[in-house]
Amino acid sequence: MNEIKPVVSWKKDRITELFVSITAFGHLSFMEFDLLAKKEQQEQHAQYLSNAHPFELANYHYHIAFANHRSYQFQKALQHIELAAHYFTHQFKPLFQLKLYSMKGVIFNDLHRYREALQEYEAGIELLENVESIQTPMQWSSLHNNIAYCYECQQDYQKASKHYETANQYDEDLHSVINWMRTCFQNKDFTQLEKLFHRYEEQRFSIQHHIHQRKLLQYAVQQEQTIHGLKDLEEQAFLHFNEEQYYALILFYAPLWGQFYEQLHAYKHASQCYKQALFASEKVRQRMSR
């Protein structure tokens, strides 16, 4: 794409349309979310798609919404997902419609607009129930995972666990499993949590933040904790969470680790954990205010 860029006319022609669309998809594929979000904000590439097919324009705004959401710029994400829905009219592409419902629900959820998030997910459920061609285990699982996370954010851990379990029954997704483990811990359902630990041993996970979360949760339910044990897991997991900008995970696990340190009278270590949580909170606040 870099080699092609010098020959792009930057007019509303087909070459420019394709270059803008494919480049956006490329940034998403390499998880360059902040880069893509900044590029659209500064250069406004969507203007070059104004003569393209409405679906291409809708798909582009969906990608920009996704990038902004992953960059914690939720208001901008909402603006772009609404533009995507605006351009996506009079077209029978139910799978894309489902993606719009899900993405908008996720954005509403992170804006703490939970009722509206659930309305989007309910629309997705209704669509799935009525369009057989898109009824796959993965789509059902993804929707129930999103519904579960919405309830988890509202601290309704029983409903969250129920939907995580349903998601896992449709399609055994280890992302839902980790979320289910975390919810069981918050709900103090240690019996179910132990069953999940036994069923999903560490070697089954391959994504790094899943591995770290499983280690943290399993250590958190141990009867005896040590400063050395806490510090060892903290250094591995929190470093990765910060590097990958998983601020939501820092905001959950850092205060928890701080509490464990306090119980061991290791107040300096506890203070450092709370500082990490404060730093993550400030990062999210700054990005949401852009």
PDB file of C-alpha atoms in Angstrom:
ATOM      1  CA  MET A   1       0.000   0.000   0.000  1.00  0.00           C
ATOM      2  CA  ASN A   2       2.905   2.354   0.671  1.00  0.00           C
ATOM      3  CA  GLU A   3       4.218   1.722  -2.838  1.00  0.00           C
ATOM      4  CA  ILE A   4       0.811   2.462  -4.340  1.00  0.00           C
ATOM      5  CA  LYS A   5       0.244   5.664  -2.351  1.00  0.00           C
ATOM      6  CA  PRO A   6       2.348   7.968  -4.647  1.00  0.00           C
ATOM      7  CA  VAL A   7       0.104   7.180  -7.625  1.00  0.00           C
ATOM      8  CA  VAL A   8      -3.164   7.855  -5.786  1.00  0.00           C
ATOM      9  CA  SER A   9      -4.843  10.941  -7.277  1.00  0.00           C
ATOM     10  CA  TRP A  10      -6.688  11.878  -4.061  1.00  0.00           C
ATOM     11  CA  LYS A  11      -9.789  12.653  -6.073  1.00  0.00           C
ATOM     12  CA  LYS A  12     -13.152  10.950  -5.828  1.00  0.00           C
ATOM     13  CA  ASP A  13     -12.160   8.230  -8.284  1.00  0.00           C
ATOM     14  CA  ARG A  14     -12.153   4.458  -7.937  1.00  0.00           C
ATOM     15  CA  ILE A  15      -8.445   4.120  -7.198  1.00  0.00           C
ATOM     16  CA  THR A  16      -8.686   6.550  -4.279  1.00  0.00           C
ATOM     17  CA  GLU A  17     -11.841   4.872  -2.962  1.00  0.00           C
ATOM     18  CA  LEU A  18     -10.170   1.472  -2.979  1.00  0.00           C
ATOM     19  CA  PHE A  19      -6.962   2.818  -1.446  1.00  0.00           C
ATOM     20  CA  VAL A  20      -8.811   4.496   1.438  1.00  0.00           C
ATOM     21  CA  SER A  21     -10.990   1.453   2.159  1.00  0.00           C
ATOM     22  CA  ILE A  22      -8.250  -1.155   1.929  1.00  0.00           C
ATOM     23  CA  THR A  23      -5.763   0.923   3.926  1.00  0.00           C
ATOM     24  CA  ALA A  24      -8.315   1.290   6.728  1.00  0.00           C
ATOM     25  CA  PHE A  25      -8.832  -2.469   6.786  1.00  0.00           C
ATOM     26  CA  GLY A  26      -5.056  -2.942   6.817  1.00  0.00           C
ATOM     27  CA  HIS A  27      -4.647  -0.736   9.884  1.00  0.00           C
ATOM     28  CA  LEU A  28      -7.346  -2.729  11.680  1.00  0.00           C
ATOM     29  CA  SER A  29      -5.684  -6.004  10.699  1.00  0.00           C
ATOM     30  CA  PHE A  30      -2.426  -4.847  12.284  1.00  0.00           C
ATOM     31  CA  MET A  31      -4.339  -3.507  15.319  1.00  0.00           C
ATOM     32  CA  GLU A  32      -3.215   0.061  14.578  1.00  0.00           C
ATOM     33  CA  PHE A  33      -6.404   1.467  16.045  1.00  0.00           C
ATOM     34  CA  ASP A  34      -5.130   4.810  17.313  1.00  0.00           C
ATOM     35  CA  LEU A  35      -3.280   5.444  14.044  1.00  0.00           C
ATOM     36  CA  LEU A  36      -6.412   4.839  11.958  1.00  0.00           C
ATOM     37  CA  ALA A  37      -8.586   6.959  14.249  1.00  0.00           C
ATOM     38  CA  LYS A  38      -6.096   9.852  14.106  1.00  0.00           C
ATOM     39  CA  LYS A  39      -5.697   9.574  10.336  1.00  0.00           C
ATOM     40  CA  GLU A  40      -9.437   9.912   9.721  1.00  0.00           C
ATOM     41  CA  GLN A  41      -9.742  12.761  12.208  1.00  0.00           C
ATOM     42  CA  GLN A  42      -6.858  14.719  10.657  1.00  0.00           C
ATOM     43  CA  GLU A  43      -7.210  13.871   6.960  1.00  0.00           C
ATOM     44  CA  GLN A  44     -10.936  13.069   6.684  1.00  0.00           C
ATOM     45  CA  HIS A  45     -10.536  10.308   4.145  1.00  0.00           C
ATOM     46  CA  ALA A  46     -14.270   9.565   4.247  1.00  0.00           C
ATOM     47  CA  GLN A  47     -14.807  12.520   1.903  1.00  0.00           C
ATOM     48  CA  TYR A  48     -13.157  10.538  -0.912  1.00  0.00           C
ATOM     49  CA  LEU A  49     -15.863   7.874  -0.612  1.00  0.00           C
ATOM     50  CA  SER A  50     -18.828  10.232  -1.062  1.00  0.00           C
ATOM     51  CA  ASN A  51     -19.455   8.930  -4.607  1.00  0.00           C
ATOM     52  CA  ALA A  52     -18.811   5.289  -3.724  1.00  0.00           C
ATOM     53  CA  HIS A  53     -21.522   2.689  -3.176  1.00  0.00           C
ATOM     54  CA  PRO A  54     -23.346   3.457   0.104  1.00  0.00           C
ATOM     55  CA  PHE A  55     -22.332   0.084   1.526  1.00  0.00           C
ATOM     56  CA  GLU A  56     -18.639   0.875   1.018  1.00  0.00           C
ATOM     57  CA  LEU A  57     -19.100   4.168   2.834  1.00  0.00           C
ATOM     58  CA  ALA A  58     -21.031   2.453   5.635  1.00  0.00           C
ATOM     59  CA  ASN A  59     -18.340  -0.219   5.941  1.00  0.00           C
ATOM     60  CA  TYR A  60     -15.613   2.444   6.123  1.00  0.00           C
ATOM     61  CA  HIS A  61     -17.393   4.302   8.921  1.00  0.00           C
ATOM     62  CA  TYR A  62     -17.872   0.978  10.725  1.00  0.00           C
ATOM     63  CA  HIS A  63     -14.094   0.435  10.602  1.00  0.00           C
ATOM     64  CA  ILE A  64     -13.444   3.974  11.877  1.00  0.00           C
ATOM     65  CA  ALA A  65     -15.964   3.422  14.677  1.00  0.00           C
ATOM     66  CA  PHE A  66     -14.178   0.202  15.608  1.00  0.00           C
ATOM     67  CA  ALA A  67     -10.795   1.977  15.676  1.00  0.00           C
ATOM     68  CA  ASN A  68     -12.097   4.842  17.808  1.00  0.00           C
ATOM     69  CA  HIS A  69     -13.758   2.437  20.216  1.00  0.00           C
ATOM     70  CA  ARG A  70     -10.551   0.469  20.694  1.00  0.00           C
ATOM     71  CA  SER A  71      -8.766   3.794  21.256  1.00  0.00           C
ATOM     72  CA  TYR A  72     -11.243   4.668  24.058  1.00  0.00           C
ATOM     73  CA  GLN A  73     -12.695   7.537  22.010  1.00  0.00           C
ATOM     74  CA  PHE A  74     -16.267   6.433  22.539  1.00  0.00           C
ATOM     75  CA  GLN A  75     -18.099   9.586  21.440  1.00  0.00           C
ATOM     76  CA  LYS A  76     -16.260   9.617  18.124  1.00  0.00           C
ATOM     77  CA  ALA A  77     -16.946   5.904  17.780  1.00  0.00           C
ATOM     78  CA  LEU A  78     -20.649   6.594  18.305  1.00  0.00           C
ATOM     79  CA  GLN A  79     -20.608   9.327  15.655  1.00  0.00           C
ATOM     80  CA  HIS A  80     -19.089   6.989  13.086  1.00  0.00           C
ATOM     81  CA  ILE A  81     -21.318   4.002  13.863  1.00  0.00           C
ATOM     82  CA  GLU A  82     -24.329   6.276  13.443  1.00  0.00           C
ATOM     83  CA  LEU A  83     -22.934   7.426  10.086  1.00  0.00           C
ATOM     84  CA  ALA A  84     -22.475   3.784   9.118  1.00  0.00           C
ATOM     85  CA  ALA A  85     -26.113   3.079   9.987  1.00  0.00           C
ATOM     86  CA  HIS A  86     -27.191   6.187   8.062  1.00  0.00           C
ATOM     87  CA  TYR A  87     -25.499   5.064   4.851  1.00  0.00           C
ATOM     88  CA  PHE A  88     -26.567   1.443   5.254  1.00  0.00           C
ATOM     89  CA  THR A  89     -30.127   1.636   3.985  1.00  0.00           C
ATOM     90  CA  HIS A  90     -32.281  -0.412   1.606  1.00  0.00           C
ATOM     91  CA  GLN A  91     -29.688  -3.174   1.439  1.00  0.00           C
ATOM     92  CA  PHE A  92     -30.149  -6.800   2.401  1.00  0.00           C
ATOM     93  CA  LYS A  93     -26.902  -7.612   4.173  1.00  0.00           C
ATOM     94  CA  PRO A  94     -28.114  -9.018   7.508  1.00  0.00           C
ATOM     95  CA  LEU A  95     -24.658  -9.967   8.753  1.00  0.00           C
ATOM     96  CA  PHE A  96     -23.455  -6.378   8.392  1.00  0.00           C
ATOM     97  CA  GLN A  97     -26.629  -5.161  10.075  1.00  0.00           C
ATOM     98  CA  LEU A  98     -25.839  -7.500  12.964  1.00  0.00           C
ATOM     99  CA  LYS A  99     -22.327  -6.029  13.177  1.00  0.00           C
ATOM    100  CA  LEU A 100     -23.829  -2.542  13.377  1.00  0.00           C
ATOM    101  CA  TYR A 101     -26.159  -3.554  16.220  1.00  0.00           C
ATOM    102  CA  SER A 102     -23.320  -5.214  18.109  1.00  0.00           C
ATOM    103  CA  MET A 103     -20.820  -2.399  17.626  1.00  0.00           C
ATOM    104  CA  LYS A 104     -23.322   0.269  18.643  1.00  0.00           C
ATOM    105  CA  GLY A 105     -24.253  -1.790  21.698  1.00  0.00           C
ATOM    106  CA  VAL A 106     -20.615  -2.105  22.718  1.00  0.00           C
ATOM    107  CA  ILE A 107     -20.098   1.640  22.327  1.00  0.00           C
ATOM    108  CA  PHE A 108     -23.223   2.466  24.349  1.00  0.00           C
ATOM    109  CA  ASN A 109     -22.040   0.051  27.025  1.00  0.00           C
ATOM    110  CA  ASP A 110     -18.683   1.807  27.382  1.00  0.00           C
ATOM    111  CA  LEU A 111     -20.508   5.134  27.576  1.00  0.00           C
ATOM    112  CA  HIS A 112     -22.472   3.619  30.509  1.00  0.00           C
ATOM    113  CA  ARG A 113     -25.682   3.886  28.488  1.00  0.00           C
ATOM    114  CA  TYR A 114     -26.645   0.354  29.409  1.00  0.00           C
ATOM    115  CA  ARG A 115     -30.352   0.458  28.552  1.00  0.00           C
ATOM    116  CA  GLU A 116     -29.555   1.614  25.018  1.00  0.00           C
ATOM    117  CA  ALA A 117     -26.818  -1.011  24.731  1.00  0.00           C
ATOM    118  CA  LEU A 118     -29.253  -3.772  25.645  1.00  0.00           C
ATOM    119  CA  GLN A 119     -31.742  -2.434  23.087  1.00  0.00           C
ATOM    120  CA  GLU A 120     -29.107  -2.834  20.362  1.00  0.00           C
ATOM    121  CA  TYR A 121     -28.289  -6.358  21.523  1.00  0.00           C
ATOM    122  CA  GLU A 122     -31.992  -7.246  21.618  1.00  0.00           C
ATOM    123  CA  ALA A 123     -32.306  -6.020  18.032  1.00  0.00           C
ATOM    124  CA  GLY A 124     -29.382  -8.285  17.166  1.00  0.00           C
ATOM    125  CA  ILE A 125     -31.064 -11.252  18.860  1.00  0.00           C
ATOM    126  CA  GLU A 126     -34.280 -10.598  16.926  1.00  0.00           C
ATOM    127  CA  LEU A 127     -32.365 -10.381  13.654  1.00  0.00           C
ATOM    128  CA  LEU A 128     -30.546 -13.642  14.363  1.00  0.00           C
ATOM    129  CA  GLU A 129     -33.788 -15.388  15.259  1.00  0.00           C
ATOM    130  CA  ASN A 130     -35.349 -14.405  11.928  1.00  0.00           C
ATOM    131  CA  VAL A 131     -32.498 -14.764   9.432  1.00  0.00           C
ATOM    132  CA  GLU A 132     -31.413 -18.368   9.221  1.00  0.00           C
ATOM    133  CA  SER A 133     -28.428 -17.684   6.939  1.00  0.00           C
ATOM    134  CA  ILE A 134     -26.502 -15.872   9.701  1.00  0.00           C
ATOM    135  CA  GLN A 135     -27.433 -18.215  12.560  1.00  0.00           C
ATOM    136  CA  THR A 136     -23.992 -19.521  13.459  1.00  0.00           C
ATOM    137  CA  PRO A 137     -22.685 -20.517  16.900  1.00  0.00           C
ATOM    138  CA  MET A 138     -20.107 -17.730  16.695  1.00  0.00           C
ATOM    139  CA  GLN A 139     -22.746 -15.022  16.160  1.00  0.00           C
ATOM    140  CA  TRP A 140     -24.950 -16.273  19.008  1.00  0.00           C
ATOM    141  CA  SER A 141     -21.924 -16.585  21.271  1.00  0.00           C
ATOM    142  CA  SER A 142     -20.662 -13.096  20.451  1.00  0.00           C
ATOM    143  CA  LEU A 143     -24.024 -11.478  21.197  1.00  0.00           C
ATOM    144  CA  HIS A 144     -24.447 -13.273  24.516  1.00  0.00           C
ATOM    145  CA  ASN A 145     -20.875 -12.378  25.470  1.00  0.00           C
ATOM    146  CA  ASN A 146     -21.646  -8.695  24.839  1.00  0.00           C
ATOM    147  CA  ILE A 147     -24.902  -8.910  26.816  1.00  0.00           C
ATOM    148  CA  ALA A 148     -23.040 -10.594  29.654  1.00  0.00           C
ATOM    149  CA  TYR A 149     -20.377  -7.877  29.738  1.00  0.00           C
ATOM    150  CA  CYS A 150     -23.110  -5.230  29.860  1.00  0.00           C
ATOM    151  CA  TYR A 151     -24.545  -6.874  32.974  1.00  0.00           C
ATOM    152  CA  GLU A 152     -21.053  -7.314  34.433  1.00  0.00           C
ATOM    153  CA  CYS A 153     -20.442  -3.579  34.083  1.00  0.00           C
ATOM    154  CA  GLN A 154     -23.694  -2.989  35.981  1.00  0.00           C
ATOM    155  CA  GLN A 155     -22.495  -5.409  38.709  1.00  0.00           C
ATOM    156  CA  ASP A 156     -25.376  -7.778  37.998  1.00  0.00           C
ATOM    157  CA  TYR A 157     -23.044 -10.751  38.181  1.00  0.00           C
ATOM    158  CA  GLN A 158     -25.713 -13.455  38.209  1.00  0.00           C
ATOM    159  CA  LYS A 159     -27.160 -12.338  34.870  1.00  0.00           C
ATOM    160  CA  ALA A 160     -23.655 -11.807  33.523  1.00  0.00           C
ATOM    161  CA  SER A 161     -22.608 -15.353  34.459  1.00  0.00           C
ATOM    162  CA  LYS A 162     -25.777 -16.763  32.919  1.00  0.00           C
ATOM    163  CA  HIS A 163     -25.074 -15.083  29.576  1.00  0.00           C
ATOM    164  CA  TYR A 164     -21.362 -15.973  29.605  1.00  0.00           C
ATOM    165  CA  GLU A 165     -22.378 -19.590  30.155  1.00  0.00           C
ATOM    166  CA  THR A 166     -24.880 -19.358  27.288  1.00  0.00           C
ATOM    167  CA  ALA A 167     -22.228 -17.806  25.044  1.00  0.00           C
ATOM    168  CA  ASN A 168     -19.874 -20.672  25.820  1.00  0.00           C
ATOM    169  CA  GLN A 169     -22.550 -23.268  25.108  1.00  0.00           C
ATOM    170  CA  TYR A 170     -23.073 -21.882  21.619  1.00  0.00           C
ATOM    171  CA  ASP A 171     -19.405 -21.621  20.762  1.00  0.00           C
ATOM    172  CA  GLU A 172     -16.537 -22.455  23.109  1.00  0.00           C
ATOM    173  CA  ASP A 173     -14.730 -19.130  22.996  1.00  0.00           C
ATOM    174  CA  LEU A 174     -11.920 -18.706  25.512  1.00  0.00           C
ATOM    175  CA  HIS A 175     -12.539 -14.965  25.622  1.00  0.00           C
ATOM    176  CA  SER A 176     -16.009 -15.645  27.037  1.00  0.00           C
ATOM    177  CA  VAL A 177     -14.487 -18.222  29.392  1.00  0.00           C
ATOM    178  CA  ILE A 178     -12.077 -15.679  30.882  1.00  0.00           C
ATOM    179  CA  ASN A 179     -14.900 -13.175  31.260  1.00  0.00           C
ATOM    180  CA  TRP A 180     -17.004 -15.864  32.945  1.00  0.00           C
ATOM    181  CA  MET A 181     -14.147 -16.653  35.349  1.00  0.00           C
ATOM    182  CA  ARG A 182     -13.776 -12.984  36.240  1.00  0.00           C
ATOM    183  CA  THR A 183     -17.528 -12.653  36.835  1.00  0.00           C
ATOM    184  CA  CYS A 184     -17.605 -15.767  39.026  1.00  0.00           C
ATOM    185  CA  PHE A 185     -14.849 -14.222  41.132  1.00  0.00           C
ATOM    186  CA  GLN A 186     -16.775 -10.955  41.506  1.00  0.00           C
ATOM    187  CA  ASN A 187     -19.936 -12.902  42.351  1.00  0.00           C
ATOM    188  CA  LYS A 188     -17.972 -14.952  44.930  1.00  0.00           C
ATOM    189  CA  ASP A 189     -19.128 -18.089  43.127  1.00  0.00           C
ATOM    190  CA  PHE A 190     -15.894 -19.908  43.870  1.00  0.00           C
ATOM    191  CA  THR A 191     -17.420 -23.343  43.304  1.00  0.00           C
ATOM    192  CA  GLN A 192     -18.173 -22.530  39.671  1.00  0.00           C
ATOM    193  CA  LEU A 193     -14.835 -20.766  39.342  1.00  0.00           C
ATOM    194  CA  GLU A 194     -12.959 -23.874  40.474  1.00  0.00           C
ATOM    195  CA  LYS A 195     -14.909 -25.943  37.944  1.00  0.00           C
ATOM    196  CA  LEU A 196     -13.821 -23.551  35.204  1.00  0.00           C
ATOM    197  CA  PHE A 197     -10.186 -23.683  36.345  1.00  0.00           C
ATOM    198  CA  HIS A 198     -10.322 -27.463  36.205  1.00  0.00           C
ATOM    199  CA  ARG A 199     -12.026 -27.544  32.815  1.00  0.00           C
ATOM    200  CA  TYR A 200      -9.895 -24.828  31.205  1.00  0.00           C
ATOM    201  CA  GLU A 201      -6.304 -25.360  32.240  1.00  0.00           C
ATOM    202  CA  GLU A 202      -3.697 -22.725  31.497  1.00  0.00           C
ATOM    203  CA  GLN A 203      -2.202 -24.523  28.493  1.00  0.00           C
ATOM    204  CA  ARG A 204      -5.506 -24.211  26.621  1.00  0.00           C
ATOM    205  CA  PHE A 205      -5.089 -20.436  26.371  1.00  0.00           C
ATOM    206  CA  SER A 206      -2.905 -18.780  23.752  1.00  0.00           C
ATOM    207  CA  ILE A 207      -3.811 -15.074  23.946  1.00  0.00           C
ATOM    208  CA  GLN A 208      -1.498 -13.365  26.389  1.00  0.00           C
ATOM    209  CA  HIS A 209      -4.026 -11.308  28.326  1.00  0.00           C
ATOM    210  CA  HIS A 210      -6.194 -14.417  28.769  1.00  0.00           C
ATOM    211  CA  ILE A 211      -3.216 -16.279  30.238  1.00  0.00           C
ATOM    212  CA  HIS A 212      -2.412 -13.413  32.605  1.00  0.00           C
ATOM    213  CA  GLN A 213      -6.017 -13.060  33.740  1.00  0.00           C
ATOM    214  CA  ARG A 214      -6.332 -16.760  34.469  1.00  0.00           C
ATOM    215  CA  LYS A 215      -3.136 -16.664  36.561  1.00  0.00           C
ATOM    216  CA  LEU A 216      -4.293 -13.583  38.457  1.00  0.00           C
ATOM    217  CA  LEU A 217      -7.723 -15.024  39.205  1.00  0.00           C
ATOM    218  CA  GLN A 218      -6.398 -18.394  40.291  1.00  0.00           C
ATOM    219  CA  TYR A 219      -3.901 -16.731  42.616  1.00  0.00           C
ATOM    220  CA  ALA A 220      -6.589 -14.388  43.940  1.00  0.00           C
ATOM    221  CA  VAL A 221      -8.649 -17.299  45.318  1.00  0.00           C
ATOM    222  CA  GLN A 222      -5.717 -18.956  47.074  1.00  0.00           C
ATOM    223  CA  GLN A 223      -5.866 -19.121  50.857  1.00  0.00           C
ATOM    224  CA  GLU A 224      -2.297 -17.968  51.342  1.00  0.00           C
ATOM    225  CA  GLN A 225      -0.765 -15.116  49.376  1.00  0.00           C
ATOM    226  CA  THR A 226       2.710 -13.679  49.670  1.00  0.00           C
ATOM    227  CA  ILE A 227       4.203 -10.350  48.693  1.00  0.00           C
ATOM    228  CA  HIS A 228       6.626 -12.169  46.410  1.00  0.00           C
ATOM    229  CA  GLY A 229       3.819 -14.114  44.711  1.00  0.00           C
ATOM    230  CA  LEU A 230       1.697 -11.015  44.218  1.00  0.00           C
ATOM    231  CA  LYS A 231       4.626  -8.994  42.902  1.00  0.00           C
ATOM    232  CA  ASP A 232       5.720 -11.684  40.455  1.00  0.00           C
ATOM    233  CA  LEU A 233       2.279 -11.882  38.819  1.00  0.00           C
ATOM    234  CA  GLU A 234       1.817  -8.115  38.938  1.00  0.00           C
ATOM    235  CA  GLU A 235       5.046  -7.413  37.077  1.00  0.00           C
ATOM    236  CA  GLN A 236       4.187  -9.849  34.303  1.00  0.00           C
ATOM    237  CA  ALA A 237       0.506  -9.085  33.849  1.00  0.00           C
ATOM    238  CA  PHE A 238       0.298  -5.349  34.476  1.00  0.00           C
ATOM    239  CA  LEU A 239       3.228  -4.649  32.175  1.00  0.00           C
ATOM    240  CA  HIS A 240       1.432  -6.460  29.356  1.00  0.00           C
ATOM    241  CA  PHE A 241      -1.897  -4.747  30.090  1.00  0.00           C
ATOM    242  CA  ASN A 242      -0.221  -1.332  29.967  1.00  0.00           C
ATOM    243  CA  GLU A 243       1.773  -2.080  26.825  1.00  0.00           C
ATOM    244  CA  GLU A 244      -1.355  -3.252  25.000  1.00  0.00           C
ATOM    245  CA  GLN A 245      -3.471  -0.450  26.507  1.00  0.00           C
ATOM    246  CA  TYR A 246      -5.915  -2.825  28.195  1.00  0.00           C
ATOM    247  CA  TYR A 247      -6.894  -0.094  30.629  1.00  0.00           C
ATOM    248  CA  ALA A 248     -10.146  -1.797  31.651  1.00  0.00           C
ATOM    249  CA  LEU A 249      -8.107  -4.763  32.914  1.00  0.00           C
ATOM    250  CA  ILE A 250      -5.758  -2.482  34.848  1.00  0.00           C
ATOM    251  CA  LEU A 251      -8.781  -0.794  36.414  1.00  0.00           C
ATOM    252  CA  PHE A 252     -10.051  -4.162  37.632  1.00  0.00           C
ATOM    253  CA  TYR A 253      -6.903  -6.001  38.692  1.00  0.00           C
ATOM    254  CA  ALA A 254      -4.710  -3.166  40.043  1.00  0.00           C
ATOM    255  CA  PRO A 255      -7.117  -2.153  42.865  1.00  0.00           C
ATOM    256  CA  LEU A 256      -7.652  -5.843  43.662  1.00  0.00           C
ATOM    257  CA  TRP A 257      -3.908  -6.387  43.984  1.00  0.00           C
ATOM    258  CA  GLY A 258      -3.689  -3.210  46.051  1.00  0.00           C
ATOM    259  CA  GLN A 259      -6.184  -4.682  48.511  1.00  0.00           C
ATOM    260  CA  PHE A 260      -4.170  -7.895  48.753  1.00  0.00           C
ATOM    261  CA  TYR A 261      -0.994  -5.926  49.474  1.00  0.00           C
ATOM    262  CA  GLU A 262      -2.785  -3.944  52.172  1.00  0.00           C
ATOM    263  CA  GLN A 263      -3.881  -7.171  53.869  1.00  0.00           C
ATOM    264  CA  LEU A 264      -0.182  -8.107  54.013  1.00  0.00           C
ATOM    265  CA  HIS A 265       0.686  -4.586  55.295  1.00  0.00           C
ATOM    266  CA  ALA A 266       2.741  -3.952  52.144  1.00  0.00           C
ATOM    267  CA  TYR A 267       1.444  -0.416  51.803  1.00  0.00           C
ATOM    268  CA  LYS A 268       4.122   0.805  49.396  1.00  0.00           C
ATOM    269  CA  HIS A 269       3.254  -1.940  46.905  1.00  0.00           C
ATOM    270  CA  ALA A 270      -0.454  -1.235  47.431  1.00  0.00           C
ATOM    271  CA  SER A 271       0.119   2.451  46.701  1.00  0.00           C
ATOM    272  CA  GLN A 272       1.902   1.595  43.452  1.00  0.00           C
ATOM    273  CA  CYS A 273      -1.081  -0.507  42.331  1.00  0.00           C
ATOM    274  CA  TYR A 274      -3.517   2.277  43.093  1.00  0.00           C
ATOM    275  CA  LYS A 275      -1.295   4.673  41.147  1.00  0.00           C
ATOM    276  CA  GLN A 276      -1.437   2.351  38.140  1.00  0.00           C
ATOM    277  CA  ALA A 277      -5.221   2.307  38.369  1.00  0.00           C
ATOM    278  CA  LEU A 278      -5.284   6.099  38.613  1.00  0.00           C
ATOM    279  CA  PHE A 279      -2.978   6.379  35.587  1.00  0.00           C
ATOM    280  CA  ALA A 280      -5.216   4.051  33.553  1.00  0.00           C
ATOM    281  CA  SER A 281      -8.308   5.979  34.621  1.00  0.00           C
ATOM    282  CA  GLU A 282      -6.710   9.250  33.550  1.00  0.00           C
ATOM    283  CA  LYS A 283      -5.706   7.778  30.194  1.00  0.00           C
ATOM    284  CA  VAL A 284      -9.287   6.672  29.545  1.00  0.00           C
ATOM    285  CA  ARG A 285     -10.630  10.070  30.660  1.00  0.00           C
ATOM    286  CA  GLN A 286      -8.254  11.927  28.328  1.00  0.00           C
ATOM    287  CA  ARG A 287      -9.172   9.796  25.337  1.00  0.00           C
ATOM    288  CA  MET A 288     -12.895   9.991  26.019  1.00  0.00           C
ATOM    289  CA  SER A 289     -12.653  13.771  26.109  1.00  0.00           C
ATOM    290  CA  ARG A 290     -11.017  14.065  22.679  1.00  0.00           C
TER     291      ARG A 290
END
